Amino acid sequence: MNKTHLTGVCMASLIFAGCSDAPPGARDDRHEPAKSATRAAAADSFHLPRDLEIQLAESALPQHLQERATIYVLDPRKGFEVARAGTNGFHAFLARTGDDAFRGDWPLSAYRDDIIYPVAFDEAGSKANMRVFFDAAELQAKGTPPADLKKLIKERYADGYYKAPDRGGVSYMLSPILRTYIDPEKSGDVETSTNPHIMHYAPNVSNQALGGVKPGINPLTFIIQEGPHGFAVQHLGEKERAAIKNQYAPMLERLCGLNSLWCLPRDGER
């Protein structure tokens, strides 16, 4: 295993109230759908038991927000759909292709089926940052080749199609498990880790201006993705991480039993 780390736009019209006049990702006619057999095979490789997917999505949030949050599940043939409508303005889901797949210049030559990326957004983020995940899921379901999808998403960032949140706010990634790219600005290497953290929207704030530390797992704040889509990241402390792992121990054991790549490294291992 490599050594590693950290849509359906109008389909989710209850969230994306300000849909762009531009055609949503699922309707981009530059990309032909894949053959049905290929689509079915991809769907099988992405399948997780529904209850486990919901639990992973909920685990991104602090406990007091989970019960009344809107939770989504992924239909690999269509994109994300609402599993449970919420009332508190928070939205959570398990991404299987994260927004970090579209960073850096390394080629996205295939869609990984081992990514585990539980993430949640507040109301402001659900109308902005979350849109990238939903577009990606729907375009992937439509059969868009990975390299084409990465190119399209990067173009949309560059031309302002994706907007920053219209106010300050927060994205939660408090789950005890994260399998995604270590340093997506540099390579497509991935790893499985316990990395619960909170990300505050910080558009156009530099790490230097914040007095941020070098990005890594420590309790001090730092900026990632400097620019209009920047975040100020703060990791939980060691005791808090241990408590979250303990709280979700049965979920983690179940995941590990499904796929050895989803087994957390033992203490002291990376």
Tab-separated table of C-alpha atoms in Angstrom, residues 20-251:
chain	number	residue	atom	x	y	z
A	20	SER	CA	-26.147	28.402	-12.836
A	21	ASP	CA	-27.539	29.184	-16.272
A	22	ALA	CA	-24.766	26.956	-17.593
A	23	PRO	CA	-25.867	23.359	-18.116
A	24	PRO	CA	-25.226	21.207	-15.032
A	25	GLY	CA	-22.503	18.591	-15.113
A	26	ALA	CA	-24.805	15.686	-15.814
A	27	ARG	CA	-25.999	17.347	-18.999
A	28	ASP	CA	-22.606	18.331	-20.423
A	29	ASP	CA	-22.884	16.885	-23.933
A	30	ARG	CA	-19.130	16.804	-24.383
A	31	HIS	CA	-19.103	13.522	-22.479
A	32	GLU	CA	-20.788	10.386	-23.784
A	33	PRO	CA	-22.219	7.856	-21.301
A	34	ALA	CA	-20.276	4.643	-20.794
A	35	LYS	CA	-21.684	1.329	-21.934
A	36	SER	CA	-24.208	-0.115	-19.478
A	37	ALA	CA	-22.011	-3.107	-18.629
A	38	THR	CA	-19.129	-0.821	-17.669
A	39	ARG	CA	-21.461	1.310	-15.597
A	40	ALA	CA	-22.841	-1.736	-13.787
A	41	ALA	CA	-19.339	-2.988	-12.973
A	42	ALA	CA	-18.389	0.413	-11.577
A	43	ALA	CA	-21.549	0.469	-9.483
A	44	ASP	CA	-20.734	-2.910	-7.940
A	45	SER	CA	-17.194	-1.811	-7.032
A	46	PHE	CA	-18.494	1.278	-5.248
A	47	HIS	CA	-21.248	-0.495	-3.316
A	48	LEU	CA	-21.415	-0.230	0.465
A	49	PRO	CA	-24.270	-1.406	2.681
A	50	ARG	CA	-26.690	1.513	2.916
A	51	ASP	CA	-26.726	1.632	6.715
A	52	LEU	CA	-22.930	1.709	6.815
A	53	GLU	CA	-22.767	4.478	4.211
A	54	ILE	CA	-25.242	6.542	6.251
A	55	GLN	CA	-23.272	5.972	9.444
A	56	LEU	CA	-20.058	7.045	7.733
A	57	ALA	CA	-21.759	10.188	6.433
A	58	GLU	CA	-23.108	11.011	9.896
A	59	SER	CA	-19.677	10.448	11.444
A	60	ALA	CA	-18.381	13.533	9.624
A	61	LEU	CA	-20.529	15.685	11.925
A	62	PRO	CA	-20.352	16.329	15.651
A	63	GLN	CA	-22.968	14.255	17.452
A	64	HIS	CA	-25.304	17.128	18.294
A	65	LEU	CA	-25.783	17.882	14.568
A	66	GLN	CA	-26.213	14.357	13.243
A	67	GLU	CA	-29.859	13.592	13.945
A	68	ARG	CA	-31.333	16.595	12.102
A	69	ALA	CA	-28.815	16.824	9.249
A	70	THR	CA	-29.654	15.963	5.640
A	71	ILE	CA	-27.869	12.734	4.735
A	72	TYR	CA	-27.111	11.592	1.187
A	73	VAL	CA	-26.188	8.213	-0.266
A	74	LEU	CA	-24.504	7.517	-3.574
A	75	ASP	CA	-26.261	5.725	-6.394
A	76	PRO	CA	-23.279	4.981	-8.674
A	77	ARG	CA	-25.619	4.879	-11.670
A	78	LYS	CA	-27.030	8.371	-11.013
A	79	GLY	CA	-25.165	10.335	-8.351
A	80	PHE	CA	-26.095	11.414	-4.832
A	81	GLU	CA	-29.654	11.204	-3.559
A	82	VAL	CA	-31.282	12.190	-0.273
A	83	ALA	CA	-31.455	9.310	2.194
A	84	ARG	CA	-32.887	11.420	4.992
A	85	ALA	CA	-34.077	15.017	4.759
A	86	GLY	CA	-32.881	17.223	7.593
A	87	THR	CA	-33.902	20.479	9.220
A	88	ASN	CA	-30.751	22.037	10.716
A	89	GLY	CA	-29.029	23.234	7.531
A	90	PHE	CA	-26.197	20.706	7.638
A	91	HIS	CA	-25.557	18.204	4.828
A	92	ALA	CA	-23.384	15.089	5.062
A	93	PHE	CA	-22.356	12.328	2.680
A	94	LEU	CA	-19.633	9.802	1.951
A	95	ALA	CA	-17.655	10.869	-1.113
A	96	ARG	CA	-16.068	8.081	-3.161
A	97	THR	CA	-14.370	10.585	-5.456
A	98	GLY	CA	-13.297	13.606	-3.418
A	99	ASP	CA	-12.651	17.137	-4.581
A	100	ASP	CA	-8.949	16.522	-3.933
A	101	ALA	CA	-8.867	14.174	-6.937
A	102	PHE	CA	-9.028	17.308	-9.107
A	103	ARG	CA	-6.031	19.069	-7.564
A	104	GLY	CA	-2.489	19.003	-8.909
A	105	ASP	CA	-1.263	18.117	-12.390
A	106	TRP	CA	-0.962	14.351	-11.909
A	107	PRO	CA	-3.208	12.318	-14.226
A	108	LEU	CA	-6.503	10.936	-12.929
A	109	SER	CA	-6.358	7.795	-15.063
A	110	ALA	CA	-8.969	5.731	-13.190
A	111	TYR	CA	-11.699	6.132	-10.601
A	112	ARG	CA	-10.567	4.512	-7.368
A	113	ASP	CA	-13.097	2.342	-5.543
A	114	ASP	CA	-11.275	2.481	-2.193
A	115	ILE	CA	-11.694	6.195	-1.355
A	116	ILE	CA	-13.531	6.787	1.947
A	117	TYR	CA	-14.167	10.525	2.377
A	118	PRO	CA	-16.926	11.414	4.885
A	119	VAL	CA	-17.623	15.145	4.722
A	120	ALA	CA	-20.299	17.606	5.852
A	121	PHE	CA	-21.128	21.203	4.996
A	122	ASP	CA	-23.231	23.904	6.559
A	123	GLU	CA	-25.895	25.743	4.557
A	124	ALA	CA	-23.421	28.095	2.860
A	125	GLY	CA	-21.018	25.322	1.901
A	126	SER	CA	-23.829	23.115	0.607
A	127	LYS	CA	-24.576	25.749	-2.048
A	128	ALA	CA	-20.930	26.178	-3.027
A	129	ASN	CA	-18.195	23.666	-2.124
A	130	MET	CA	-20.541	20.675	-2.026
A	131	ARG	CA	-21.573	21.270	-5.611
A	132	VAL	CA	-18.186	19.980	-6.843
A	133	PHE	CA	-18.737	16.587	-5.204
A	134	PHE	CA	-22.254	16.250	-6.603
A	135	ASP	CA	-21.215	17.290	-10.104
A	136	ALA	CA	-18.337	14.811	-10.022
A	137	ALA	CA	-20.551	11.944	-8.840
A	138	GLU	CA	-23.177	12.561	-11.505
A	139	LEU	CA	-20.682	13.016	-14.327
A	140	GLN	CA	-18.848	9.884	-13.215
A	141	ALA	CA	-22.159	7.985	-13.253
A	142	LYS	CA	-22.764	9.268	-16.778
A	143	GLY	CA	-19.511	7.662	-17.894
A	144	THR	CA	-17.226	10.683	-18.151
A	145	PRO	CA	-13.628	9.433	-18.420
A	146	PRO	CA	-11.513	10.289	-15.346
A	147	ALA	CA	-9.036	12.506	-17.202
A	148	ASP	CA	-11.874	14.432	-18.854
A	149	LEU	CA	-13.626	14.925	-15.534
A	150	LYS	CA	-10.505	16.276	-13.857
A	151	LYS	CA	-9.917	18.653	-16.751
A	152	LEU	CA	-13.523	19.873	-16.654
A	153	ILE	CA	-13.605	20.424	-12.881
A	154	LYS	CA	-10.292	22.313	-12.977
A	155	GLU	CA	-11.647	24.487	-15.796
A	156	ARG	CA	-14.777	25.221	-13.789
A	157	TYR	CA	-12.699	26.315	-10.819
A	158	ALA	CA	-10.557	28.512	-13.051
A	159	ASP	CA	-13.439	30.247	-14.825
A	160	GLY	CA	-15.465	30.919	-11.685
A	161	TYR	CA	-18.239	28.409	-12.345
A	162	TYR	CA	-17.717	27.189	-8.772
A	163	LYS	CA	-18.201	30.024	-6.306
A	164	ALA	CA	-16.855	30.442	-2.811
A	165	PRO	CA	-19.426	30.361	0.019
A	166	ASP	CA	-21.242	33.674	0.411
A	167	ARG	CA	-20.447	33.900	4.123
A	168	GLY	CA	-18.157	32.437	6.753
A	169	GLY	CA	-18.926	28.907	7.783
A	170	VAL	CA	-17.667	25.411	8.378
A	171	SER	CA	-17.139	22.013	6.830
A	172	TYR	CA	-16.824	19.094	9.237
A	173	MET	CA	-14.653	16.042	8.618
A	174	LEU	CA	-14.765	14.466	12.069
A	175	SER	CA	-15.005	10.828	11.007
A	176	PRO	CA	-12.473	8.418	12.534
A	177	ILE	CA	-11.509	7.199	9.061
A	178	LEU	CA	-10.318	8.926	5.924
A	179	ARG	CA	-8.835	7.220	2.901
A	180	THR	CA	-7.821	9.754	0.315
A	181	TYR	CA	-4.844	11.527	-1.228
A	182	ILE	CA	-1.859	12.444	0.947
A	183	ASP	CA	-0.676	15.493	-0.920
A	184	PRO	CA	-3.016	15.954	-3.885
A	185	GLU	CA	-1.111	18.958	-5.152
A	186	LYS	CA	1.815	16.634	-5.892
A	187	SER	CA	0.617	13.084	-6.539
A	188	GLY	CA	-2.207	10.564	-6.542
A	189	ASP	CA	-0.800	8.533	-3.629
A	190	VAL	CA	-3.396	7.626	-1.000
A	191	GLU	CA	-3.520	6.218	2.518
A	192	THR	CA	-5.952	5.331	5.266
A	193	SER	CA	-5.749	7.404	8.435
A	194	THR	CA	-7.562	8.780	11.443
A	195	ASN	CA	-7.644	12.474	10.717
A	196	PRO	CA	-10.705	14.216	12.244
A	197	HIS	CA	-10.638	17.940	11.537
A	198	ILE	CA	-12.731	21.052	11.023
A	199	MET	CA	-12.388	23.330	8.002
A	200	HIS	CA	-13.491	26.971	8.128
A	201	TYR	CA	-14.058	28.800	4.850
A	202	ALA	CA	-11.163	31.184	4.326
A	203	PRO	CA	-11.398	32.644	0.830
A	204	ASN	CA	-8.283	34.512	-0.298
A	205	VAL	CA	-6.531	34.160	3.065
A	206	SER	CA	-2.901	33.068	2.875
A	207	ASN	CA	-1.251	30.757	5.364
A	208	GLN	CA	1.257	33.514	6.081
A	209	ALA	CA	-1.491	36.046	6.820
A	210	LEU	CA	-3.084	33.603	9.253
A	211	GLY	CA	0.226	32.820	10.903
A	212	GLY	CA	-0.478	29.217	10.034
A	213	VAL	CA	1.824	26.284	10.574
A	214	LYS	CA	3.019	23.840	7.929
A	215	PRO	CA	0.093	21.591	6.913
A	216	GLY	CA	0.011	18.349	8.878
A	217	ILE	CA	-1.751	16.593	11.711
A	218	ASN	CA	-1.308	18.971	14.626
A	219	PRO	CA	-3.729	21.116	16.639
A	220	LEU	CA	-2.621	24.424	15.114
A	221	THR	CA	-4.466	26.029	12.214
A	222	PHE	CA	-3.188	26.232	8.648
A	223	ILE	CA	-4.590	27.169	5.229
A	224	ILE	CA	-5.092	24.768	2.342
A	225	GLN	CA	-6.094	25.634	-1.237
A	226	GLU	CA	-5.090	29.291	-0.889
A	227	GLY	CA	-7.397	31.408	-3.041
A	228	PRO	CA	-11.163	31.814	-3.349
A	229	HIS	CA	-11.798	28.221	-2.226
A	230	GLY	CA	-9.389	28.221	0.707
A	231	PHE	CA	-9.977	26.540	4.055
A	232	ALA	CA	-8.507	27.132	7.496
A	233	VAL	CA	-7.959	23.620	8.835
A	234	GLN	CA	-7.823	22.648	12.486
A	235	HIS	CA	-7.199	19.057	13.543
A	236	LEU	CA	-8.529	17.611	16.747
A	237	GLY	CA	-6.096	16.810	19.520
A	238	GLU	CA	-4.739	13.371	20.309
A	239	LYS	CA	-7.254	12.656	23.077
A	240	GLU	CA	-10.185	13.740	20.923
A	241	ARG	CA	-8.993	11.541	18.037
A	242	ALA	CA	-8.711	8.557	20.365
A	243	ALA	CA	-12.206	9.168	21.736
A	244	ILE	CA	-13.697	9.290	18.229
A	245	LYS	CA	-11.956	6.052	17.248
A	246	ASN	CA	-13.314	4.389	20.362
A	247	GLN	CA	-16.839	5.724	19.756
A	248	TYR	CA	-16.941	4.282	16.240
A	249	ALA	CA	-14.965	1.085	16.911
A	250	PRO	CA	-17.752	-1.261	15.660
A	251	MET	CA	-18.082	0.755	12.428
